[in-house]
Amino acid sequence: MVSPPLPQKSSATHGENAMRALVFDGQLHLDRNYPEPSLQRGEALIRPRLVGICNTDIEITRGYMGFHGVLGHEFVGEVIACEESFWVGKRVVGEINAACLRCPTCLRGDPTHCPQRTTLGIGGRDGVMAERFSLPIACLHEVPAALPDTAAVFTEPLAAAFEILEHAHIRPTERVAVVGDGKLGLLCAMALRLTGAELVMLGRHPERWGLLRELGVAAMPSASATDRASGALRPRSFDLVVDATGNASGLATALRLVRPRGRLVLKSTYHGDSPINLSAVVVDELQLLGSRCGPFAPALRAMASGLIPTEPLVADRFLLEDGLKGFQAAHGKLKVLLEV
């Protein structure tokens, strides 16, 4: 599938020491005079080239995390200022959790859970949907020269998919299901297929399944999980099930599929409560695994080597100044990109 062409940039201007930024402050709007960030010790100033609209960004506009500020955390960009000259001019992606690196949590090797952390475009730190943003040097990863921007921008969500493998050893003899054929669900399926396990994707968008089937992944309607005639999806038969739906019905489907003493991985974040039958968890002795941010290096290697094709996941592109239209287009679609 060929991505749609980018529109032409306009010549809009804005005030000195100000920039254009897509801001949520109770309402989503384009601010043409948002203050530019200054260079901070230990950080880099980055000019984004492409940024992705994530479901988390959409959930923030519904009240998730109570965040106000510049949105966005998926990006590929260029370092324009940094106290470490090595990074200046480098094309980079970046981890979204800015940790203190000094507290007991960081020192035990869990910086993504640092209690002092800020999170890019999600908590305490302006995001990437602006002409400039700041991120700690420790969060940066150089992008391989052969990897195009349209692939590199997927590094953060693909890393989140690989995080499942950091916490759950999946044997090639096991049965695995991914519930939810949205952006993250598709990336999870692509990553988990590399284990050699028997893998099934359940979703509601058959027009998206062609890519999976080309990669050898079976795909079928979510309703099949309640169809007793479907032998491939007999209830309580999967060793590991990933819920990547972001809704209660998807979680219920995942619970129906996982076997006793199996593992249920929760990948979705969204605004609102998520009901779960805890009695079923206790009786079936299930392992519940929460999973969010993951390792960037494997994600970059997998894309650079052609193991994870991301081009078919791009649904549309907009300029930053048309970001409101981009957010409208992102509802119910695959990845929408913004050019800055």
Short mmCIF file of C-alpha atoms in Angstrom, two decimals:
data_model
loop_
_atom_site.label_atom_id
_atom_site.label_comp_id
_atom_site.label_asym_id
_atom_site.label_seq_id
_atom_site.Cartn_x
_atom_site.Cartn_y
_atom_site.Cartn_z
CA MET A 1 0.00 0.00 0.00
CA VAL A 2 1.47 3.38 -1.00
CA SER A 3 1.16 6.17 1.55
CA PRO A 4 -0.72 9.29 0.46
CA PRO A 5 1.49 12.22 -0.59
CA LEU A 6 2.18 15.01 1.86
CA PRO A 7 0.47 18.35 1.25
CA GLN A 8 2.59 21.39 0.53
CA LYS A 9 3.81 23.49 3.45
CA SER A 10 2.47 27.00 3.85
CA SER A 11 4.53 30.11 4.52
CA ALA A 12 2.73 31.01 7.78
CA THR A 13 4.84 33.08 10.18
CA HIS A 14 4.78 33.56 13.93
CA GLY A 15 6.39 35.72 16.59
CA GLU A 16 10.05 35.77 17.59
CA ASN A 17 10.95 33.08 20.17
CA ALA A 18 7.58 31.49 19.54
CA MET A 19 6.54 28.48 17.53
CA ARG A 20 3.56 26.60 16.26
CA ALA A 21 2.35 23.83 18.56
CA LEU A 22 -0.67 21.56 18.83
CA VAL A 23 -1.86 22.15 22.39
CA PHE A 24 -4.52 20.60 24.59
CA ASP A 25 -5.69 22.79 27.47
CA GLY A 26 -9.20 21.43 27.78
CA GLN A 27 -9.61 21.98 24.06
CA LEU A 28 -7.32 20.89 21.25
CA HIS A 29 -6.05 23.82 19.20
CA LEU A 30 -3.10 25.07 17.17
CA ASP A 31 -1.15 27.77 19.02
CA ARG A 32 0.95 29.84 16.61
CA ASN A 33 2.79 31.68 19.39
CA TYR A 34 3.71 28.94 21.85
CA PRO A 35 6.98 29.67 23.72
CA GLU A 36 9.98 27.88 22.27
CA PRO A 37 11.84 25.63 24.72
CA SER A 38 15.35 26.65 25.76
CA LEU A 39 18.32 24.32 25.92
CA GLN A 40 18.52 22.63 29.32
CA ARG A 41 21.51 20.90 30.88
CA GLY A 42 21.53 17.20 29.99
CA GLU A 43 18.91 17.64 27.28
CA ALA A 44 18.74 18.12 23.53
CA LEU A 45 16.60 20.46 21.47
CA ILE A 46 14.99 18.56 18.63
CA ARG A 47 13.25 19.64 15.45
CA PRO A 48 10.69 16.92 14.64
CA ARG A 49 10.30 15.82 11.04
CA LEU A 50 7.36 13.42 11.35
CA VAL A 51 5.19 12.72 14.37
CA GLY A 52 2.50 10.10 14.84
CA ILE A 53 -0.95 10.50 16.34
CA CYS A 54 -1.38 7.75 18.93
CA ASN A 55 -4.57 6.51 20.58
CA THR A 56 -3.10 7.81 23.84
CA ASP A 57 -3.09 11.32 22.33
CA ILE A 58 -6.76 10.92 21.49
CA GLU A 59 -7.54 9.65 24.99
CA ILE A 60 -5.76 12.69 26.49
CA THR A 61 -8.24 14.92 24.65
CA ARG A 62 -10.96 12.94 26.49
CA GLY A 63 -9.39 13.53 29.89
CA TYR A 64 -6.84 10.73 30.23
CA MET A 65 -4.00 11.61 32.67
CA GLY A 66 -5.34 15.16 33.09
CA PHE A 67 -2.53 16.39 30.84
CA HIS A 68 -2.46 19.94 29.49
CA GLY A 69 0.26 21.06 27.10
CA VAL A 70 1.79 20.13 23.75
CA LEU A 71 0.65 16.67 22.69
CA GLY A 72 2.60 13.87 21.03
CA HIS A 73 5.30 11.32 21.87
CA GLU A 74 5.92 9.40 18.62
CA PHE A 75 8.51 11.17 16.48
CA VAL A 76 11.57 11.15 14.29
CA GLY A 77 13.54 14.36 14.26
CA GLU A 78 16.89 16.13 14.10
CA VAL A 79 18.92 17.38 17.06
CA ILE A 80 19.55 21.10 16.59
CA ALA A 81 21.24 21.92 19.92
CA CYS A 82 22.90 19.83 22.60
CA GLU A 83 25.78 20.21 25.05
CA GLU A 84 27.16 16.93 23.65
CA SER A 85 28.24 17.94 20.15
CA PHE A 86 28.07 14.33 18.92
CA TRP A 87 24.29 14.55 18.77
CA VAL A 88 23.95 17.83 16.86
CA GLY A 89 22.62 17.12 13.37
CA LYS A 90 21.78 13.50 14.16
CA ARG A 91 18.45 12.02 13.10
CA VAL A 92 16.92 10.56 16.25
CA VAL A 93 13.98 8.93 17.92
CA GLY A 94 13.52 9.07 21.67
CA GLU A 95 12.20 7.21 24.67
CA ILE A 96 9.34 9.07 26.25
CA ASN A 97 10.12 8.67 29.98
CA ALA A 98 12.54 11.28 31.32
CA ALA A 99 13.82 9.77 34.57
CA CYS A 100 15.94 11.30 37.31
CA LEU A 101 18.45 8.39 37.10
CA ARG A 102 19.33 8.89 40.78
CA CYS A 103 16.46 7.50 42.85
CA PRO A 104 16.27 3.89 44.14
CA THR A 105 13.84 2.97 41.35
CA CYS A 106 16.22 4.20 38.64
CA LEU A 107 19.26 2.66 40.33
CA ARG A 108 17.62 -0.75 40.42
CA GLY A 109 17.18 -0.54 36.64
CA ASP A 110 13.57 0.66 36.33
CA PRO A 111 13.85 4.23 34.97
CA THR A 112 10.50 3.99 33.16
CA HIS A 113 8.92 3.76 36.62
CA CYS A 114 10.92 6.59 38.19
CA PRO A 115 8.57 8.40 40.60
CA GLN A 116 10.12 11.72 39.54
CA ARG A 117 9.80 11.08 35.81
CA THR A 118 8.11 13.28 33.27
CA THR A 119 6.59 11.69 30.19
CA LEU A 120 6.79 13.25 26.76
CA GLY A 121 3.43 14.72 25.79
CA ILE A 122 1.66 12.74 28.51
CA GLY A 123 2.74 13.94 31.94
CA GLY A 124 4.74 16.98 33.08
CA ARG A 125 6.59 17.52 29.78
CA ASP A 126 5.53 19.14 26.51
CA GLY A 127 5.35 16.74 23.60
CA VAL A 128 6.53 16.62 20.01
CA MET A 129 3.65 18.21 18.08
CA ALA A 130 5.54 21.49 17.84
CA GLU A 131 8.38 22.99 15.86
CA ARG A 132 10.81 22.32 18.72
CA PHE A 133 10.84 20.19 21.84
CA SER A 134 13.31 19.10 24.50
CA LEU A 135 14.26 15.59 25.62
CA PRO A 136 17.08 14.22 27.83
CA ILE A 137 20.16 13.01 25.98
CA ALA A 138 19.79 9.69 27.79
CA CYS A 139 16.52 9.10 25.92
CA LEU A 140 17.94 9.52 22.41
CA HIS A 141 18.57 6.80 19.82
CA GLU A 142 20.22 7.50 16.48
CA VAL A 143 18.21 6.29 13.50
CA PRO A 144 20.01 4.00 11.01
CA ALA A 145 20.74 5.85 7.78
CA ALA A 146 18.80 3.37 5.64
CA LEU A 147 15.62 3.65 7.70
CA PRO A 148 13.18 6.23 6.26
CA ASP A 149 11.35 8.71 8.47
CA THR A 150 8.04 7.00 7.69
CA ALA A 151 9.35 3.85 9.37
CA ALA A 152 11.40 5.47 12.15
CA VAL A 153 8.32 7.29 13.44
CA PHE A 154 6.93 3.88 14.44
CA THR A 155 9.83 3.13 16.80
CA GLU A 156 8.03 4.01 20.04
CA PRO A 157 4.87 1.94 19.45
CA LEU A 158 6.87 -0.97 18.02
CA ALA A 159 9.10 -0.87 21.10
CA ALA A 160 5.93 -1.09 23.19
CA ALA A 161 4.99 -4.22 21.24
CA PHE A 162 8.42 -5.77 21.89
CA GLU A 163 7.99 -5.06 25.60
CA ILE A 164 5.63 -8.04 25.77
CA LEU A 165 8.62 -10.27 25.07
CA GLU A 166 10.60 -8.59 27.86
CA HIS A 167 8.11 -9.87 30.45
CA ALA A 168 6.62 -13.02 28.93
CA HIS A 169 8.72 -15.82 27.52
CA ILE A 170 6.73 -17.22 24.59
CA ARG A 171 7.64 -20.70 23.42
CA PRO A 172 7.28 -21.55 19.73
CA THR A 173 4.94 -24.40 20.73
CA GLU A 174 2.44 -22.09 22.45
CA ARG A 175 -0.82 -20.58 21.18
CA VAL A 176 -1.06 -16.79 21.25
CA ALA A 177 -3.93 -14.43 20.44
CA VAL A 178 -3.94 -10.67 19.95
CA VAL A 179 -7.32 -9.02 20.45
CA GLY A 180 -7.65 -5.71 18.62
CA ASP A 181 -6.54 -4.91 15.06
CA GLY A 182 -5.75 -1.25 15.60
CA LYS A 183 -2.29 0.29 15.21
CA LEU A 184 -0.81 -1.20 18.36
CA GLY A 185 -2.51 -4.56 17.94
CA LEU A 186 -1.08 -4.98 14.44
CA LEU A 187 2.41 -4.10 15.66
CA CYS A 188 2.03 -6.57 18.55
CA ALA A 189 1.07 -9.31 16.10
CA MET A 190 4.04 -8.49 13.86
CA ALA A 191 6.43 -8.65 16.82
CA LEU A 192 4.96 -11.80 18.38
CA ARG A 193 5.03 -13.69 15.08
CA LEU A 194 8.84 -13.66 15.35
CA THR A 195 8.60 -16.15 18.25
CA GLY A 196 7.31 -18.90 15.96
CA ALA A 197 4.27 -19.45 18.18
CA GLU A 198 0.86 -20.22 16.68
CA LEU A 199 -0.64 -16.75 16.42
CA VAL A 200 -4.18 -15.49 15.79
CA MET A 201 -5.34 -11.89 15.44
CA LEU A 202 -8.94 -11.02 16.35
CA GLY A 203 -10.42 -7.77 15.13
CA ARG A 204 -13.21 -5.86 13.47
CA HIS A 205 -11.47 -4.55 10.36
CA PRO A 206 -10.97 -7.28 7.76
CA GLU A 207 -9.62 -4.71 5.31
CA ARG A 208 -6.49 -4.61 7.51
CA TRP A 209 -5.83 -8.35 7.59
CA GLY A 210 -4.19 -8.74 4.21
CA LEU A 211 -0.83 -7.61 5.55
CA LEU A 212 -1.01 -10.05 8.46
CA ARG A 213 -1.89 -12.95 6.21
CA GLU A 214 1.05 -12.09 3.95
CA LEU A 215 3.20 -12.41 7.07
CA GLY A 216 1.68 -15.79 7.96
CA VAL A 217 -0.59 -14.56 10.77
CA ALA A 218 -4.17 -15.86 10.90
CA ALA A 219 -6.87 -13.20 11.38
CA MET A 220 -10.55 -13.53 12.09
CA PRO A 221 -13.49 -11.54 13.48
CA SER A 222 -13.62 -10.86 17.22
CA ALA A 223 -17.11 -12.38 17.21
CA SER A 224 -15.48 -15.74 16.49
CA ALA A 225 -14.45 -15.86 20.15
CA THR A 226 -18.09 -16.48 21.10
CA ASP A 227 -18.80 -18.87 18.21
CA ARG A 228 -18.74 -22.39 19.63
CA ALA A 229 -18.40 -23.80 16.12
CA SER A 230 -15.04 -22.08 15.69
CA GLY A 231 -12.54 -24.75 16.68
CA ALA A 232 -9.58 -22.43 16.14
CA LEU A 233 -10.94 -20.09 18.80
CA ARG A 234 -12.30 -22.49 21.36
CA PRO A 235 -12.58 -20.71 24.71
CA ARG A 236 -9.85 -21.00 27.32
CA SER A 237 -7.34 -22.50 24.88
CA PHE A 238 -4.63 -19.85 24.44
CA ASP A 239 -1.46 -19.79 26.48
CA LEU A 240 -1.09 -16.02 26.15
CA VAL A 241 -3.61 -13.40 25.08
CA VAL A 242 -2.87 -9.72 24.42
CA ASP A 243 -5.66 -7.17 24.80
CA ALA A 244 -4.87 -4.19 22.56
CA THR A 245 -8.43 -2.95 22.05
CA GLY A 246 -8.79 -0.09 24.51
CA ASN A 247 -12.34 -1.10 25.38
CA ALA A 248 -14.17 -3.32 27.86
CA SER A 249 -15.59 -5.71 25.27
CA GLY A 250 -12.11 -6.46 23.98
CA LEU A 251 -10.90 -7.26 27.48
CA ALA A 252 -13.88 -9.58 27.97
CA THR A 253 -12.99 -11.36 24.72
CA ALA A 254 -9.41 -11.78 25.88
CA LEU A 255 -10.56 -13.27 29.18
CA ARG A 256 -12.70 -15.81 27.33
CA LEU A 257 -9.73 -16.99 25.29
CA VAL A 258 -6.97 -17.39 27.87
CA ARG A 259 -6.55 -20.88 29.36
CA PRO A 260 -6.40 -21.63 33.10
CA ARG A 261 -2.97 -20.62 34.39
CA GLY A 262 -2.44 -18.72 31.18
CA ARG A 263 -1.20 -15.16 30.78
CA LEU A 264 -3.23 -12.07 29.91
CA VAL A 265 -1.23 -9.05 28.72
CA LEU A 266 -2.93 -5.65 28.99
CA LYS A 267 -1.53 -3.18 26.42
CA SER A 268 -4.23 -0.52 26.24
CA THR A 269 -4.44 2.79 28.07
CA TYR A 270 -7.62 4.81 27.88
CA HIS A 271 -9.72 7.27 29.83
CA GLY A 272 -12.22 5.57 32.13
CA ASP A 273 -12.55 2.48 34.28
CA SER A 274 -11.95 -1.01 32.93
CA PRO A 275 -14.17 -3.77 34.37
CA ILE A 276 -12.57 -7.16 34.87
CA ASN A 277 -13.93 -10.35 36.42
CA LEU A 278 -11.44 -10.85 39.24
CA SER A 279 -13.14 -14.06 40.34
CA ALA A 280 -12.28 -15.61 36.98
CA VAL A 281 -8.69 -14.44 37.42
CA VAL A 282 -8.50 -16.12 40.83
CA VAL A 283 -10.31 -19.34 39.92
CA ASP A 284 -8.31 -19.82 36.70
CA GLU A 285 -5.08 -18.66 38.38
CA LEU A 286 -4.33 -16.27 35.56
CA GLN A 287 -1.25 -14.09 35.33
CA LEU A 288 -2.12 -10.46 34.55
CA LEU A 289 0.75 -8.57 32.94
CA GLY A 290 0.58 -4.83 32.43
CA SER A 291 2.81 -3.67 29.58
CA ARG A 292 3.62 -0.24 28.16
CA CYS A 293 6.94 1.30 27.04
CA GLY A 294 9.60 -0.97 25.58
CA PRO A 295 13.13 -1.29 24.14
CA PHE A 296 13.99 0.99 21.21
CA ALA A 297 17.11 -0.78 19.93
CA PRO A 298 15.34 -4.04 18.95
CA ALA A 299 12.54 -2.04 17.31
CA LEU A 300 15.01 -0.08 15.18
CA ARG A 301 16.88 -3.26 14.22
CA ALA A 302 13.69 -5.09 13.30
CA MET A 303 12.53 -2.30 11.00
CA ALA A 304 15.96 -1.75 9.47
CA SER A 305 16.23 -5.46 8.64
CA GLY A 306 12.77 -5.55 7.04
CA LEU A 307 11.22 -7.85 9.67
CA ILE A 308 8.49 -5.33 10.53
CA PRO A 309 6.85 -3.60 7.53
CA THR A 310 5.30 -0.31 8.69
CA GLU A 311 4.47 1.40 5.40
CA PRO A 312 1.04 -0.31 5.09
CA LEU A 313 0.08 1.09 8.51
CA VAL A 314 0.18 4.73 7.34
CA ALA A 315 -3.38 5.85 6.70
CA ASP A 316 -2.92 9.58 6.05
CA ARG A 317 -0.61 12.56 6.46
CA PHE A 318 -1.21 16.18 7.39
CA LEU A 319 0.85 19.26 8.09
CA LEU A 320 1.18 20.31 11.73
CA GLU A 321 -0.96 23.39 11.06
CA ASP A 322 -3.72 21.02 9.92
CA GLY A 323 -3.33 18.92 13.06
CA LEU A 324 -6.98 19.30 14.07
CA LYS A 325 -7.98 17.67 10.80
CA GLY A 326 -5.37 15.03 11.48
CA PHE A 327 -6.90 14.19 14.85
CA GLN A 328 -10.35 13.98 13.29
CA ALA A 329 -9.01 11.64 10.62
CA ALA A 330 -7.20 9.48 13.20
CA HIS A 331 -10.41 8.25 14.85
CA GLY A 332 -10.92 4.66 13.78
CA LYS A 333 -8.02 4.70 11.31
CA LEU A 334 -4.51 3.33 11.27
CA LYS A 335 -1.55 5.68 11.72
CA VAL A 336 -2.00 9.33 10.86
CA LEU A 337 1.26 11.29 10.58
CA LEU A 338 1.91 14.99 10.96
CA GLU A 339 4.73 16.72 9.10
CA VAL A 340 6.31 19.54 11.08
#
